[in-house]
PDB file of C-alpha atoms in Angstrom:
ATOM      1  CA  MET Y 228       9.372  43.646   2.840  1.00 53.00           C
ATOM      2  CA  THR Y 229      10.195  40.207   4.162  1.00 58.00           C
ATOM      3  CA  SER Y 230       7.601  38.244   6.039  1.00 58.00           C
ATOM      4  CA  SER Y 231       8.168  35.139   8.077  1.00 62.00           C
ATOM      5  CA  THR Y 232       6.317  33.182  10.697  1.00 59.00           C
ATOM      6  CA  ASN Y 233       8.100  31.996  13.791  1.00 60.00           C
ATOM      7  CA  THR Y 234       6.978  28.399  14.347  1.00 57.00           C
ATOM      8  CA  THR Y 235       9.727  27.420  16.763  1.00 61.00           C
ATOM      9  CA  GLY Y 236       7.450  27.138  19.788  1.00 62.00           C
ATOM     10  CA  PHE Y 237       4.705  25.381  17.836  1.00 59.00           C
ATOM     11  CA  ALA Y 238       7.071  22.844  16.288  1.00 56.00           C
ATOM     12  CA  ALA Y 239       8.476  21.980  19.688  1.00 57.00           C
ATOM     13  CA  PHE Y 240       5.219  20.445  20.905  1.00 60.00           C
ATOM     14  CA  ASN Y 241       3.759  19.317  17.562  1.00 70.00           C
ATOM     15  CA  ARG Y 242       5.743  16.365  16.227  1.00 71.00           C
ATOM     16  CA  GLY Y 243       3.466  16.035  13.177  1.00 73.00           C
ATOM     17  CA  PHE Y 244       4.235  19.604  12.132  1.00 75.00           C
ATOM     18  CA  SER Y 245       7.936  19.130  12.774  1.00 75.00           C
ATOM     19  CA  THR Y 246       8.221  16.023  10.605  1.00 77.00           C
ATOM     20  CA  THR Y 247       5.912  17.190   7.817  1.00 79.00           C
ATOM     21  CA  PHE Y 248       7.206  20.733   7.388  1.00 78.00           C
ATOM     22  CA  ASN Y 249      10.936  20.211   7.520  1.00 75.00           C
ATOM     23  CA  GLU Y 250      13.021  23.268   6.693  1.00 76.00           C
ATOM     24  CA  ASN Y 251      15.291  22.668   3.677  1.00 82.00           C
ATOM     25  CA  ALA Y 252      13.784  19.238   2.997  1.00 83.00           C
ATOM     26  CA  MET Y 253      10.953  17.923   0.892  1.00 86.00           C
ATOM     27  CA  THR Y 254       8.548  15.502   2.541  1.00 85.00           C
ATOM     28  CA  LEU Y 255       5.861  13.347   0.961  1.00 86.00           C
ATOM     29  CA  GLY Y 256       2.443  12.343   2.206  1.00 88.00           C
ATOM     30  CA  LEU Y 257      -0.571  10.420   0.977  1.00 85.00           C
ATOM     31  CA  VAL Y 258      -4.259  11.296   0.682  1.00 82.00           C
ATOM     32  CA  VAL Y 259      -6.776   8.648   1.767  1.00 78.00           C
ATOM     33  CA  PRO Y 260      -8.418   6.576   0.392  1.00 71.00           C
ATOM     34  CA  ILE Y 261      -5.151   4.851  -0.511  1.00 70.00           C
ATOM     35  CA  GLU Y 262      -6.616   2.139  -2.670  1.00 70.00           C
ATOM     36  CA  SER Y 263      -8.010   1.789  -6.142  1.00 68.00           C
ATOM     37  CA  TYR Y 264     -11.681   1.016  -6.481  1.00 68.00           C
ATOM     38  CA  PRO Y 265     -12.312  -0.021 -10.074  1.00 70.00           C
ATOM     39  CA  TYR Y 266     -15.636  -1.756  -9.382  1.00 74.00           C
ATOM     40  CA  GLY Y 267     -17.637   1.235  -8.235  1.00 69.00           C
ATOM     41  CA  PRO Y 268     -17.504   4.774  -6.859  1.00 65.00           C
ATOM     42  CA  VAL Y 269     -16.985   3.698  -3.238  1.00 68.00           C
ATOM     43  CA  PRO Y 270     -13.682   2.433  -1.816  1.00 69.00           C
ATOM     44  CA  THR Y 271     -13.832  -0.647   0.410  1.00 69.00           C
ATOM     45  CA  MET Y 272     -11.754   1.064   3.122  1.00 71.00           C
ATOM     46  CA  GLN Y 273     -10.287  -2.333   3.956  1.00 77.00           C
ATOM     47  CA  GLU Y 274      -6.671  -2.676   5.009  1.00 83.00           C
ATOM     48  CA  HIS Y 275      -6.246   1.067   5.466  1.00 83.00           C
ATOM     49  CA  ILE Y 276      -4.610   0.631   8.862  1.00 88.00           C
ATOM     50  CA  GLU Y 277      -2.096  -1.740   7.293  1.00 90.00           C
ATOM     51  CA  ARG Y 278      -1.523   0.690   4.417  1.00 88.00           C
ATOM     52  CA  VAL Y 279      -0.905   3.602   6.758  1.00 91.00           C
ATOM     53  CA  GLN Y 280       1.559   1.442   8.688  1.00 93.00           C
ATOM     54  CA  LEU Y 281       3.278   0.537   5.403  1.00 93.00           C
ATOM     55  CA  ALA Y 282       3.408   4.205   4.371  1.00 92.00           C
ATOM     56  CA  GLU Y 283       5.042   4.964   7.709  1.00 92.00           C
ATOM     57  CA  GLN Y 284       7.602   2.167   7.211  1.00 94.00           C
ATOM     58  CA  LEU Y 285       8.370   3.449   3.696  1.00 94.00           C
ATOM     59  CA  GLY Y 286       9.165   6.912   5.032  1.00 91.00           C
ATOM     60  CA  PHE Y 287       6.084   8.917   4.086  1.00 91.00           C
ATOM     61  CA  LYS Y 288       5.684  11.781   6.535  1.00 90.00           C
ATOM     62  CA  ALA Y 289       1.907  12.337   6.522  1.00 91.00           C
ATOM     63  CA  VAL Y 290      -1.470  10.851   5.687  1.00 90.00           C
ATOM     64  CA  TRP Y 291      -4.220  13.327   4.864  1.00 89.00           C
ATOM     65  CA  LEU Y 292      -7.956  12.650   4.961  1.00 84.00           C
ATOM     66  CA  ARG Y 293     -10.632  14.526   3.085  1.00 77.00           C
ATOM     67  CA  ASP Y 294     -12.803  16.517   5.438  1.00 71.00           C
ATOM     68  CA  VAL Y 295     -15.971  16.329   3.358  1.00 65.00           C
ATOM     69  CA  LEU Y 296     -18.309  13.362   3.189  1.00 60.00           C
ATOM     70  CA  PHE Y 297     -19.705  13.348  -0.293  1.00 56.00           C
ATOM     71  CA  ASN Y 298     -20.947  11.058  -3.007  1.00 57.00           C
ATOM     72  CA  VAL Y 299     -21.845  12.744  -6.263  1.00 60.00           C
ATOM     73  CA  PRO Y 300     -22.661   9.929  -8.725  1.00 61.00           C
ATOM     74  CA  SER Y 301     -21.754  12.048 -11.763  1.00 66.00           C
ATOM     75  CA  PHE Y 302     -18.327  12.769 -10.228  1.00 61.00           C
ATOM     76  CA  GLY Y 303     -17.512   9.065  -9.955  1.00 58.00           C
ATOM     77  CA  ASP Y 304     -15.763   9.271  -6.593  1.00 57.00           C
ATOM     78  CA  ALA Y 305     -17.345   8.818  -3.185  1.00 58.00           C
ATOM     79  CA  GLY Y 306     -14.494  10.652  -1.513  1.00 56.00           C
ATOM     80  CA  GLN Y 307     -14.079  10.288   2.205  1.00 56.00           C
ATOM     81  CA  VAL Y 308     -16.635   7.778   3.444  1.00 64.00           C
ATOM     82  CA  PHE Y 309     -15.819   7.878   7.181  1.00 71.00           C
ATOM     83  CA  ASP Y 310     -16.043  10.787   9.596  1.00 77.00           C
ATOM     84  CA  PRO Y 311     -12.492  12.147   9.334  1.00 81.00           C
ATOM     85  CA  PHE Y 312     -11.946  12.709  13.051  1.00 85.00           C
ATOM     86  CA  VAL Y 313     -13.146   9.274  14.128  1.00 85.00           C
ATOM     87  CA  TYR Y 314     -11.072   7.776  11.325  1.00 85.00           C
ATOM     88  CA  LEU Y 315      -7.996   9.776  12.418  1.00 88.00           C
ATOM     89  CA  GLY Y 316      -8.463   8.373  15.908  1.00 90.00           C
ATOM     90  CA  ALA Y 317      -8.463   4.817  14.576  1.00 88.00           C
ATOM     91  CA  LEU Y 318      -5.378   5.455  12.444  1.00 89.00           C
ATOM     92  CA  SER Y 319      -3.547   7.141  15.320  1.00 91.00           C
ATOM     93  CA  VAL Y 320      -3.794   3.997  17.438  1.00 90.00           C
ATOM     94  CA  ALA Y 321      -2.103   1.982  14.697  1.00 87.00           C
ATOM     95  CA  SER Y 322       0.642   4.441  13.744  1.00 89.00           C
ATOM     96  CA  LYS Y 323       3.634   5.796  15.576  1.00 87.00           C
ATOM     97  CA  ASP Y 324       5.551   8.493  13.694  1.00 87.00           C
ATOM     98  CA  ILE Y 325       3.523   9.486  10.641  1.00 89.00           C
ATOM     99  CA  ALA Y 326       1.565  12.742  10.857  1.00 90.00           C
ATOM    100  CA  LEU Y 327      -2.205  12.421  10.449  1.00 90.00           C
ATOM    101  CA  GLY Y 328      -4.462  15.280   9.434  1.00 87.00           C
ATOM    102  CA  VAL Y 329      -7.292  16.589   7.309  1.00 86.00           C
ATOM    103  CA  ALA Y 330      -6.467  18.087   3.937  1.00 80.00           C
ATOM    104  CA  SER Y 331      -8.615  21.177   4.594  1.00 67.00           C
ATOM    105  CA  LEU Y 332     -11.237  22.502   6.952  1.00 54.00           C
TER     106      LEU Y 332
END
């Protein structure tokens, strides 16, 4: 039994979907925070707008944010430190073609 999903209508009005999920092509995206933070468990979140713009210029198709705000000291990673939807709004103003989304909800 073959199963397929018809996304033709959805792709027509969702440019992010169309560029990220390209049939017969591999696309690459990034997960924020897109910086190293060697001096502690919390990223500075500085220059992220510039980095998303650079990712767009370099041909990356998507930037994904974590949807969970967490800071578990034993884990060593603060994760997403901004509300993902407010942060997506800020990034959307500064980007043009790159798809923006949350990694999971």
